[in-house]
CSV table of C-alpha atoms in Angstrom, one decimal:
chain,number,residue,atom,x,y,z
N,1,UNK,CA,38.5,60.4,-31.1
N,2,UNK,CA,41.9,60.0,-31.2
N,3,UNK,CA,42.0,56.4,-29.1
N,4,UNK,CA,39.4,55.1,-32.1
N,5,UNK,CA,41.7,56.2,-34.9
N,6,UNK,CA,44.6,54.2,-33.2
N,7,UNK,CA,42.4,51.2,-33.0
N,8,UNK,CA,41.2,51.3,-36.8
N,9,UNK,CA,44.9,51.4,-37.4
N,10,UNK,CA,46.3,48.8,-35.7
N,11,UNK,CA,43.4,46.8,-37.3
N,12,UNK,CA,44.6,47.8,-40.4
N,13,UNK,CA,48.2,46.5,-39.6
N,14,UNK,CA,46.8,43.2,-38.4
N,15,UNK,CA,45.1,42.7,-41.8
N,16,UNK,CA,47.5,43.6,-43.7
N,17,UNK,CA,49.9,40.8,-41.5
N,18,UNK,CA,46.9,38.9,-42.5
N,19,UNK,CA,47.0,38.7,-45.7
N,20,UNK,CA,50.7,38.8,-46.1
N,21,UNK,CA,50.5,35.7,-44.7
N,22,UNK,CA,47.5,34.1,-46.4
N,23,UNK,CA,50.0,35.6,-49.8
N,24,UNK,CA,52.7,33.4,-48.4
N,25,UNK,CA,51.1,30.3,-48.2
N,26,UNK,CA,49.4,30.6,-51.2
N,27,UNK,CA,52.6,30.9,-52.8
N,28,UNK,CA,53.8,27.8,-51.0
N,29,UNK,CA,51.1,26.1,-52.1
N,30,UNK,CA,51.2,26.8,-55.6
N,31,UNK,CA,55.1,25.9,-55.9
N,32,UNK,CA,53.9,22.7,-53.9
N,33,UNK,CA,51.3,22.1,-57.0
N,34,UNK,CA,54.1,22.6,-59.5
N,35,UNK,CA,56.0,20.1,-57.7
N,36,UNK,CA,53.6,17.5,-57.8
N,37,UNK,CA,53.3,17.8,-61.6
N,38,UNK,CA,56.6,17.6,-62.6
N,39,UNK,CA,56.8,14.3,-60.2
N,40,UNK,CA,53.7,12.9,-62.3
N,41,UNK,CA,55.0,13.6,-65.3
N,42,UNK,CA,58.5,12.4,-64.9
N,43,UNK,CA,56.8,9.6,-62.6
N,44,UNK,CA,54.7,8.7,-65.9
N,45,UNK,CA,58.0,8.9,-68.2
N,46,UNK,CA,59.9,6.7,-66.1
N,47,UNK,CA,57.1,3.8,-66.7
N,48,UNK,CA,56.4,4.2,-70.2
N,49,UNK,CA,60.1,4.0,-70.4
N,50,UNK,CA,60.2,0.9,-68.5
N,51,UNK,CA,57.0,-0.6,-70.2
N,52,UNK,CA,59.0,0.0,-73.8
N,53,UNK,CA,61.7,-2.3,-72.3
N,54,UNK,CA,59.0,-5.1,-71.3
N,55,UNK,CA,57.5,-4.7,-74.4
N,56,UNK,CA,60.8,-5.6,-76.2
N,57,UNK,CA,61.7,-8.3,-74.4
N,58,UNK,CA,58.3,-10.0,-74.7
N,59,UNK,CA,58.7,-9.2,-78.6
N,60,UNK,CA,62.2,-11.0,-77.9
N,61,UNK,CA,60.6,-13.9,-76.4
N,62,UNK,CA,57.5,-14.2,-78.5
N,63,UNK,CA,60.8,-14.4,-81.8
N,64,UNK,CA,62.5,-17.1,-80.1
N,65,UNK,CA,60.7,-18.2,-76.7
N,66,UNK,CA,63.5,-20.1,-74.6
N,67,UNK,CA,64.5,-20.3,-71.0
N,68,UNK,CA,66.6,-17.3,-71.3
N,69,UNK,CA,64.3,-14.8,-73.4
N,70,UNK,CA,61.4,-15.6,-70.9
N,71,UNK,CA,63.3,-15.1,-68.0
N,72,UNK,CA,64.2,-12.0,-69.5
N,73,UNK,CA,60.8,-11.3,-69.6
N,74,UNK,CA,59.6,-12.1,-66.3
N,75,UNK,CA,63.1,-9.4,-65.2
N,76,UNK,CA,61.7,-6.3,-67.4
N,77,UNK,CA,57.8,-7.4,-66.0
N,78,UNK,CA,59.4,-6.6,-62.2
N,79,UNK,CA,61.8,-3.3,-63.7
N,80,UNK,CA,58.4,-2.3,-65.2
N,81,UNK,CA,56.5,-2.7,-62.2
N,82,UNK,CA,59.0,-0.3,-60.0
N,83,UNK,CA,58.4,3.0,-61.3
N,84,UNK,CA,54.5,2.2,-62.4
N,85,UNK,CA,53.9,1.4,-58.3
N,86,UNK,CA,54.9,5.2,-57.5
N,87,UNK,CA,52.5,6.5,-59.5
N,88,UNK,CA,49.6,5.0,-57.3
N,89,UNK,CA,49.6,8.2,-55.5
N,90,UNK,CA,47.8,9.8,-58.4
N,91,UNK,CA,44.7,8.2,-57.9
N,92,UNK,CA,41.5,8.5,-56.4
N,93,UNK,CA,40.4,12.4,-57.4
N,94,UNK,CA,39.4,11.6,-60.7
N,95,UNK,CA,42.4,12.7,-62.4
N,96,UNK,CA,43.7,11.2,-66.1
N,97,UNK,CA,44.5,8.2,-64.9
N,98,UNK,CA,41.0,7.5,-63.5
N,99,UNK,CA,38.5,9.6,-65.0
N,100,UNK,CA,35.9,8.9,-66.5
N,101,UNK,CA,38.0,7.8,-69.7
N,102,UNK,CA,41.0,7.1,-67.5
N,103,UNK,CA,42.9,3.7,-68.4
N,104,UNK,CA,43.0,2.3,-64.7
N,105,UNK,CA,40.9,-0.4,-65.3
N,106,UNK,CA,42.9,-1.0,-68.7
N,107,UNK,CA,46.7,-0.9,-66.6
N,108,UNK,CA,46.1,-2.2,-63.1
N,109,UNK,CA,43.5,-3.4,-62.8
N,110,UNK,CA,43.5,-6.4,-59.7
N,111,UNK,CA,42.8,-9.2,-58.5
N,112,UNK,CA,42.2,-11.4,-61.7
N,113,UNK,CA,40.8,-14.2,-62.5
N,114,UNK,CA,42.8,-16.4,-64.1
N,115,UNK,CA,40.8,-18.6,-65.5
N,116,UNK,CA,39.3,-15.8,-67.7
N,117,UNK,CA,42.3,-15.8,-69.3
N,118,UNK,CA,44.4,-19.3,-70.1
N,119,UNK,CA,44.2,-22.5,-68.3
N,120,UNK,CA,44.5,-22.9,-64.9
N,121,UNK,CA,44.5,-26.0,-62.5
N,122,UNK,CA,41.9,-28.9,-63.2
N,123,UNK,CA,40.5,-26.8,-66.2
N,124,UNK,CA,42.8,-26.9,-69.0
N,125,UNK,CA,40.1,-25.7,-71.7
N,126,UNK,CA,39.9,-22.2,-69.3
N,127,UNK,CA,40.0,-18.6,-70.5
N,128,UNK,CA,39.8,-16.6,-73.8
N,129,UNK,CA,42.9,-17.9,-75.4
N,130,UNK,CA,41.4,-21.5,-75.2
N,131,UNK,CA,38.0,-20.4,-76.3
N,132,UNK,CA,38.3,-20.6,-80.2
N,133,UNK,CA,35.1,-21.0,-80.8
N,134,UNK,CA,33.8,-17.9,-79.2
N,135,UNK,CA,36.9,-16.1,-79.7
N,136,UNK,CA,38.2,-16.9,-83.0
N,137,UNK,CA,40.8,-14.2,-83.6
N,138,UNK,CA,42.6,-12.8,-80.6
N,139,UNK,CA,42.8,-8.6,-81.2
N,140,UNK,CA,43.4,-5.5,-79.6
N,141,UNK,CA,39.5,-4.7,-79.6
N,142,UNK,CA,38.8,-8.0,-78.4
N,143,UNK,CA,40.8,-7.8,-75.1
N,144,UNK,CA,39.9,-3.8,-74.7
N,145,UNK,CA,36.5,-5.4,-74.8
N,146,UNK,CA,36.4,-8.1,-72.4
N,147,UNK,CA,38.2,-6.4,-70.0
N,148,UNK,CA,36.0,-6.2,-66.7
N,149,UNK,CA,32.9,-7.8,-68.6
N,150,UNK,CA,30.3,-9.5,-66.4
N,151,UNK,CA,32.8,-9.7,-63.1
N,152,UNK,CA,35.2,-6.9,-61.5
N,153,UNK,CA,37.8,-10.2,-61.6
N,154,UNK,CA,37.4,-10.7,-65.3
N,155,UNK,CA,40.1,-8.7,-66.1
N,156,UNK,CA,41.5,-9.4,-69.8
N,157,UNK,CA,44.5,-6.6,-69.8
N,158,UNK,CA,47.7,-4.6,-67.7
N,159,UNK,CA,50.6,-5.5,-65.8
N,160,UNK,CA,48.6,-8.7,-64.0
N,161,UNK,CA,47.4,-10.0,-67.2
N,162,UNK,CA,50.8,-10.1,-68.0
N,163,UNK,CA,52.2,-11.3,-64.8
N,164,UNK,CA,49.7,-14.2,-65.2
N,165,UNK,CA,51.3,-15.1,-68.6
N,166,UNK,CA,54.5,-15.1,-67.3
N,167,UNK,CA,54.5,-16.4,-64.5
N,168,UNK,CA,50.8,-18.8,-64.2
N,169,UNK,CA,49.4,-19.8,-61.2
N,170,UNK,CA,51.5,-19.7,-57.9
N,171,UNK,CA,50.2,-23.4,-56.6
N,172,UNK,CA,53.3,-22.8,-54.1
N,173,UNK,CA,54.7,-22.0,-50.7
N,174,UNK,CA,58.0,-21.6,-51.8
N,175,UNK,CA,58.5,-19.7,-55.4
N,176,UNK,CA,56.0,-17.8,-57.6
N,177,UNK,CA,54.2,-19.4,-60.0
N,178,UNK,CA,55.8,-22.1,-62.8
N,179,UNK,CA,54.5,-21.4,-66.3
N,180,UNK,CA,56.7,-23.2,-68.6
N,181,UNK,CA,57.8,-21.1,-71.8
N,182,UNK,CA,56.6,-24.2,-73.7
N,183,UNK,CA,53.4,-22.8,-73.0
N,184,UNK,CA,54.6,-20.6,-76.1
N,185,UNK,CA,55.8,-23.2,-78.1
N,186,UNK,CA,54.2,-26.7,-78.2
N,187,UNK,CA,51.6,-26.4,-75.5
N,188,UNK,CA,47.9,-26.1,-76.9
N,189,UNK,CA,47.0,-22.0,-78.5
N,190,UNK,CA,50.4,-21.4,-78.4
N,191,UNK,CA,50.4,-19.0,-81.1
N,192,UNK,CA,46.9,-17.2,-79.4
N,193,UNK,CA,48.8,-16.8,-76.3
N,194,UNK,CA,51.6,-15.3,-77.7
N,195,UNK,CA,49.8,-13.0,-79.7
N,196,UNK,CA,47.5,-12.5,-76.3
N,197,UNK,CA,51.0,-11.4,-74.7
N,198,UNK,CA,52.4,-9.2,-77.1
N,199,UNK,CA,48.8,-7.6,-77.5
N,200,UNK,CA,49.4,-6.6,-73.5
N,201,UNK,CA,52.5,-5.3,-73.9
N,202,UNK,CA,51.6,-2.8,-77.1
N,203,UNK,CA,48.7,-1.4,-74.6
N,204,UNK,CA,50.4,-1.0,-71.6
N,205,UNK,CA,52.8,1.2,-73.5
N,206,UNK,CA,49.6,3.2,-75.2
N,207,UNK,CA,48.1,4.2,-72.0
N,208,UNK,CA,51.3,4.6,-70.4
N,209,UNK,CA,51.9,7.0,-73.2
N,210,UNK,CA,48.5,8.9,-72.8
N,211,UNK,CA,49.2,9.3,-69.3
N,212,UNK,CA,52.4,11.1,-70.2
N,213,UNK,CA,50.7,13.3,-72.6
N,214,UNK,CA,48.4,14.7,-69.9
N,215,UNK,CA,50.7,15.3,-67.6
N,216,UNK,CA,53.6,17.0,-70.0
N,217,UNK,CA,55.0,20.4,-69.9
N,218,UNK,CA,54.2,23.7,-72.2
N,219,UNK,CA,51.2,21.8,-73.5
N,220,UNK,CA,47.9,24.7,-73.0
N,221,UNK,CA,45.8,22.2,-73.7
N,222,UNK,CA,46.4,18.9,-71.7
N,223,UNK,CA,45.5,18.3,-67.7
N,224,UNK,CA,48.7,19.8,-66.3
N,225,UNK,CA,47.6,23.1,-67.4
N,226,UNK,CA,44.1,22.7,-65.8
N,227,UNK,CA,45.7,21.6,-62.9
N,228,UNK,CA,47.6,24.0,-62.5
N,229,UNK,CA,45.4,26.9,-62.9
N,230,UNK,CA,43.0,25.3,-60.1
N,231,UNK,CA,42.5,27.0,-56.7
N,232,UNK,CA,45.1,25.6,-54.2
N,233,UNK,CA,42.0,24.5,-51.5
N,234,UNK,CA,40.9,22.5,-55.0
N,235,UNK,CA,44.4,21.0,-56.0
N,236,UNK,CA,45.8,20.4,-52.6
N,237,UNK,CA,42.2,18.4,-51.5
N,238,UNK,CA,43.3,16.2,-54.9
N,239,UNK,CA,46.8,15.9,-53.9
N,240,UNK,CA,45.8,14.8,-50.5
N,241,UNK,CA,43.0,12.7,-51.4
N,242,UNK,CA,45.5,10.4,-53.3
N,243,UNK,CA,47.9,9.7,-50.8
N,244,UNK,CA,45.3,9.4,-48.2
N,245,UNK,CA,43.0,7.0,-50.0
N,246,UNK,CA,46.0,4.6,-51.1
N,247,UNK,CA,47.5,4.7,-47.9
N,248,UNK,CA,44.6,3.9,-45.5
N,249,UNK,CA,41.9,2.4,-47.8
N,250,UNK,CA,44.2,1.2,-50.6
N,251,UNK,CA,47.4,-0.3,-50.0
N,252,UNK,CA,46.3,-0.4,-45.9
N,253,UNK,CA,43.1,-1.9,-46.4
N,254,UNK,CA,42.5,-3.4,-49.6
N,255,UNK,CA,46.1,-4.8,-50.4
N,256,UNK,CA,47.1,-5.9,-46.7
N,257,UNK,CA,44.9,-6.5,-44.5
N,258,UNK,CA,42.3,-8.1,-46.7
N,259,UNK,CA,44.8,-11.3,-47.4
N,260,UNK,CA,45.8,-10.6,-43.8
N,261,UNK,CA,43.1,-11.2,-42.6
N,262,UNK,CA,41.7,-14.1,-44.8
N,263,UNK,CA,45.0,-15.2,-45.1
N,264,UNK,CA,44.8,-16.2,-48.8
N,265,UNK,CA,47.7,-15.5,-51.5
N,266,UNK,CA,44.9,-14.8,-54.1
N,267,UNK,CA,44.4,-11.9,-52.3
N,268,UNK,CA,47.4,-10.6,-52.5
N,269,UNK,CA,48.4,-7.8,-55.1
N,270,UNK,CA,51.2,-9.8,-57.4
N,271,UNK,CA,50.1,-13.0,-56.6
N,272,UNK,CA,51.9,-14.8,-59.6
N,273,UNK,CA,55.2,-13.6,-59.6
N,274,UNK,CA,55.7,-12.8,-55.6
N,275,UNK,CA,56.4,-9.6,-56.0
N,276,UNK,CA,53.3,-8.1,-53.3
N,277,UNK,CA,56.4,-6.9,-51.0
N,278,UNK,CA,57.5,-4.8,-54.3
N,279,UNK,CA,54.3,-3.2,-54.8
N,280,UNK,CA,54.2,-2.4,-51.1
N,281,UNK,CA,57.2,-0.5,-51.0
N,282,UNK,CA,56.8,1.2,-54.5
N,283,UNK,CA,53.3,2.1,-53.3
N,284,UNK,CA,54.2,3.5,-50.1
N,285,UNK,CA,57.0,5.3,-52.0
N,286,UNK,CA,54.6,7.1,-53.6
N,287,UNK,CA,53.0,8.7,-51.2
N,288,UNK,CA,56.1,10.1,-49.6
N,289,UNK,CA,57.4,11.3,-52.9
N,290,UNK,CA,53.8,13.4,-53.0
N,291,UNK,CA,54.3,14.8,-49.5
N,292,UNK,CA,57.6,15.5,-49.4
N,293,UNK,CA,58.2,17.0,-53.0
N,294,UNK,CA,61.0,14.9,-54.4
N,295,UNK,CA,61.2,12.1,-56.5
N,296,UNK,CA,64.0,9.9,-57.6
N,297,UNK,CA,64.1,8.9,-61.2
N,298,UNK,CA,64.9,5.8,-62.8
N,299,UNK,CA,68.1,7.4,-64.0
N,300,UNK,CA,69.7,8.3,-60.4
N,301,UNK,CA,68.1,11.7,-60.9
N,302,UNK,CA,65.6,14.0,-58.6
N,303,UNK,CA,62.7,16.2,-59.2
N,304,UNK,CA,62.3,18.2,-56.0
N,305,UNK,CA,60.6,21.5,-54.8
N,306,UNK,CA,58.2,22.6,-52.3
N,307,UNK,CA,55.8,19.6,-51.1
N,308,UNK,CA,52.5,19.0,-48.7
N,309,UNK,CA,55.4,18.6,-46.3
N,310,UNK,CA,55.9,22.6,-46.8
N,311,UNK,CA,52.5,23.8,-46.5
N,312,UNK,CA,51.8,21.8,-43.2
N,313,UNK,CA,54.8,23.2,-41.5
N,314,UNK,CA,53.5,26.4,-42.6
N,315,UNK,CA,50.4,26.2,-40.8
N,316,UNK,CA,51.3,23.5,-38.1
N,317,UNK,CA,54.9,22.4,-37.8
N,318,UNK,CA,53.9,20.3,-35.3
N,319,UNK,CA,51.3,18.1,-37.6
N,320,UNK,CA,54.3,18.0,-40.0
N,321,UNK,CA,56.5,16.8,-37.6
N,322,UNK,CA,54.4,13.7,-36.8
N,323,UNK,CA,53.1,13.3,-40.2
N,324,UNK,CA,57.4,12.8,-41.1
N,325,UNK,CA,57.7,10.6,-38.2
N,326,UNK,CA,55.1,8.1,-39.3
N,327,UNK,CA,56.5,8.4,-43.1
N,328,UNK,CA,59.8,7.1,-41.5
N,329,UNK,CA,57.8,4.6,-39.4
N,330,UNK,CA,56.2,3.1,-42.8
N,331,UNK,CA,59.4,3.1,-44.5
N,332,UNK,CA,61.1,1.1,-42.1
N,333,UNK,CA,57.9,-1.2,-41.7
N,334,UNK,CA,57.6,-1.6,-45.4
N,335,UNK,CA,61.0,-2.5,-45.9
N,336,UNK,CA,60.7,-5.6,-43.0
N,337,UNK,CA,58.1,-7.5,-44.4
N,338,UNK,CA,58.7,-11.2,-44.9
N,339,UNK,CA,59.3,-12.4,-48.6
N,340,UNK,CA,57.0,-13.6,-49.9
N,341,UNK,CA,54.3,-11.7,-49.1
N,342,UNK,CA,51.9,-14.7,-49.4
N,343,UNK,CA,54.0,-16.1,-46.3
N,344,UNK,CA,54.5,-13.0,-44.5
N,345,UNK,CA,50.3,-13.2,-44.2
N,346,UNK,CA,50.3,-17.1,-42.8
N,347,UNK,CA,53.1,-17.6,-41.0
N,348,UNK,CA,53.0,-16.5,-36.9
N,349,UNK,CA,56.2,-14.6,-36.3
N,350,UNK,CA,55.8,-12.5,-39.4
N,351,UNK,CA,52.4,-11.4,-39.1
N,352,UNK,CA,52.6,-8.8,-36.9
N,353,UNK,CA,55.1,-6.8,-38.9
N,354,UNK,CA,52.2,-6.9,-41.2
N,355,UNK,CA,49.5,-5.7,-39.3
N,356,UNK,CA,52.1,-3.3,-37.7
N,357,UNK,CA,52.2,-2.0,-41.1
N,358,UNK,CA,48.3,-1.7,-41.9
N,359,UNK,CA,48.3,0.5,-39.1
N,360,UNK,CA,50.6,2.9,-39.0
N,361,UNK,CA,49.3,3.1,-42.7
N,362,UNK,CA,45.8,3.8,-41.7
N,363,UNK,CA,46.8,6.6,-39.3
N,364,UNK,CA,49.0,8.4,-42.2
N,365,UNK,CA,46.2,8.5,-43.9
N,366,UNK,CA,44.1,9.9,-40.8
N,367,UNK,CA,47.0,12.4,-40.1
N,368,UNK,CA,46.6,13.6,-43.9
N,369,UNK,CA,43.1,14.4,-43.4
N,370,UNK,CA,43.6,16.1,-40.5
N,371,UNK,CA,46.1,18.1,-42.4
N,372,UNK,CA,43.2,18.7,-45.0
N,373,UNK,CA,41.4,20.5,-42.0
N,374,UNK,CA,44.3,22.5,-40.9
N,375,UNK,CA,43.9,24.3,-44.2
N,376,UNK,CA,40.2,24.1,-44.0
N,377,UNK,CA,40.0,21.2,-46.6
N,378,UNK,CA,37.8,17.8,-46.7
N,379,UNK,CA,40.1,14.9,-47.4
N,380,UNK,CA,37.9,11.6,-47.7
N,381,UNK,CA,40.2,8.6,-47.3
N,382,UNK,CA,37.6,5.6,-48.2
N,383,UNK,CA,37.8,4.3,-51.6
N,384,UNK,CA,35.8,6.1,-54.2
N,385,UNK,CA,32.3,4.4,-55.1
C-alpha cells in the first residue's frame, strides 16, 4: 500500500513539471505572437510612410515632369520598395493582406504585362492608356477594375505598374529600362498616363493604409486583436506558414529559380527598374525579422521581443541552432548576388551563387516545417491554390 502511494505521487510531481512546462512555453509563445504584431504593424507603417513620399514625388513630377523630378521619382519608387519587401513574410495564411478582400493582388501583384498597360516595343497603340476608344476616361474604378481581368499578367495597379511607368521596358543588358519623361509631356496620352500614374500612387497609399489599420494597436475590433486571442498551435502555424511559403515556394521557387532556370529577365521580380537583387534581400529580411523577433525601422529604430527563434530553442535548441545557421547562410548568399539580377541568371560565373541561394532557401523553409512538427504543427510550404 504504501509503495503505490509513492508511485501516485511522484506521478503527480511529474505532471505537475509537466505542465509547468507546457505553462512556460505557452507563455513564450504568446510573447512570440505579440512580437510578430508589433513587427507587422510598424512593418506596415514604415511602407505607407514610404509610399506617402512616392506619392509626392510623382505629384511633383506629374506638376513639372523634367529629368530631375522623374528621377526623383524613380529614387522614392526604390525607398518605397525597401520596407514594403519585408512585409512579404505576412503572406500566405490568409491574413489582411491576402484574404479574401486582402489588397495583394491590388499592391504586388507580378509579373505584368506590359503591354496591358502603355506601349511597348513594335506596338505603340498598346495598353489601356492608348485605348481611348474603349477607355475613354482613365479613373480609380477603372484601373481597380481591370486589374487581373482575363489573364493573371494583366495587372493594371501596385508598385510594378508603377515601376513600368517609370522606368518602361528593360530592352537591355546593361541598365534598367529607358522611359523618357517626355513620355509625360509631348509623347502621345501624355496627360492619360500621367493621370494613370498619379492614380497608382493614391492607391498604393489606400491599401497601404488599410493594412495598417488592421494591424494597429488598442483597436478591439481590427485583426490584431483576433490574432492575438488565437490559440498559439493556430497563430504560430500562420506565423510559420509565411516565412516558409516565401522562402521555399516564393522567393526560392517562384522569384529565382523560375528566371534561373529559363533564364529570362521577364521573369524576374523588378524587371524594369533592376532592382530583383533589392527585393531578394528585403524579402529574405523578412523572414528573419519573423523568426528572430526584431525588426529595424526605417528610422534607425527596433521592435524586438520573443521570436520563433525562442520557442524552438525551447523545445529543440538544436533545430534552432541550424535553423540560425542557415539564416546567416542566406544572408550572406543574398547579399553576393550579381547586379543585375537579370545578369546574375545568364551569365556562367554568377549563376551558381544563384542557385546556391534557391537552395539553401528551400531547406529554410524545410527546417521551418520541421519546426512546425516539433510543436506538433502542420506547416505547408507550397504556394496556396
Amino acid at each position: 500500500m504504501k509503495r503505490a502511494w509513492i508511485l501516485i505521487a511522484l506521478a503527480m510531481l511529474a505532471f505537475g513539471a509537466a505542465s509547468a512546462q507546457d505553462a512556460d512555453l505557452e507563455a513564450v509563445q504568446r510573447e512570440a505572437m505579440s512580437t510578430y504584431a508589433d513587427i507587422v504593424f510598424a512593418s506596415y507603417e514604415d511602407s505607407l510612410s514610404a509610399a506617402l513620399d512616392l506619392r509626392d514625388a510623382i505629384g511633383a513630377f506629374v506638376a513639372e515632369p523634367t529629368e530631375e523630378t522623374f528621377a526623383a521619382a524613380k529614387d522614392a519608387w526604390l525607398a518605397a520598395n525597401e520596407p514594403y519587401g519585408q512585409t512579404e513574410a505576412f503572406r500566405f495564411y490568409g491574413g489582411p493582406i491576402d484574404d479574401a478582400d486582402g489588397p495583394e493582388g491590388l499592391l504586388n501583384a507580378w509579373p505584368l504585362d506590359e503591354a496591358y498597360v502603355d506601349y511597348v516595343d513594335g506596338d505603340p497603340d498598346a495598353g489601356i492608356i492608348n485605348n481611348v476608344a474603349d477607355y475613354p476616361e482613365i479613373t480609380r474604378e477603372l484601373l481597380v477594375s481591370l486589374n487581373e481581368v482575363g489573364a493573371e499578367e494583366n495587372i493594371s495597379t501596385g508598385y510594378h505598374a508603377i515601376e513600368f511607368l517609370l522606368w518602361g521596358q528593360d530592352l537591355y543588358a546593361d541598365s534598367a529600362g529607358r522611359r523618357p519623361y517626355t513620355d509625360y509631356t509631348t509623347a502621345p496620352n501624355a496627360e492619360r498616363r500621367a493621370a494613370y500614374l498619379s492614380i497608382l500612387a493614391d492607391l498604393l497609399v489606400e491599401n497601404l493604409e488599410m493594412l495598417v489599420a488592421a494591424w494597429a494597436p488598442d483597436d478591439p475590433d481590427n485583426y490584431r486583436t483576433e490574432f492575438l486571442a488565437m490559440t498559439p498551435d493556430a497563430a504560430l502555424t500562420n506565423m510559420l506558414t509565411g516565412i516558409g511559403v516565401l522562402a521555399t515556394a516564393e522567393l526560392g521557387g517562384e522569384r529565382m529559380f523560375v528566371a534561373y532556370d529559363n533564364r529570362d529577365q521577364e521573369d524576374e521580380h523588378s524587371c524594369f527598374s533592376d532592382n530583383t537583387h533589392r527585393d531578394i534581400i528585403t524579402n529574405f529580411m523578412g523572414i528573419a525579422n519573423v523568426y528572430t523577433g526584431s525588426y529595424t525601422r526605417l528610422d534607425g529604430s527596433v521592435v524586438s521581443g520573443a521570436g520563433i527563434a525562442d520557442v524552438i530553442e525551447a523545445v529543440d535548441p538544436a533545430l534552432n541552432a541550424d535553423i540560425l545557421a542557415l539564416l546567416a547562410d542566406a544572408d550572406t548568399l543574398t547579399q553576393e548576388i550579381y547586379v543585375p539580377f537579370d545578369q546574375a541568371i545568364v551569365l556562367s560565373d554568377q549563376r551558381p551563387i544563384v542557385l546556391d541561394t534557391v537552395f539553401v532557401l528551400q531547406d529554410l523553409g524545410d527546417l521551418f516545417a520541421q519546426a512546425g512538427s516539433e510543436l506538433g504543427l502542420t506547416i505547408n510550404t507550397a504556394l496556396p491554390e
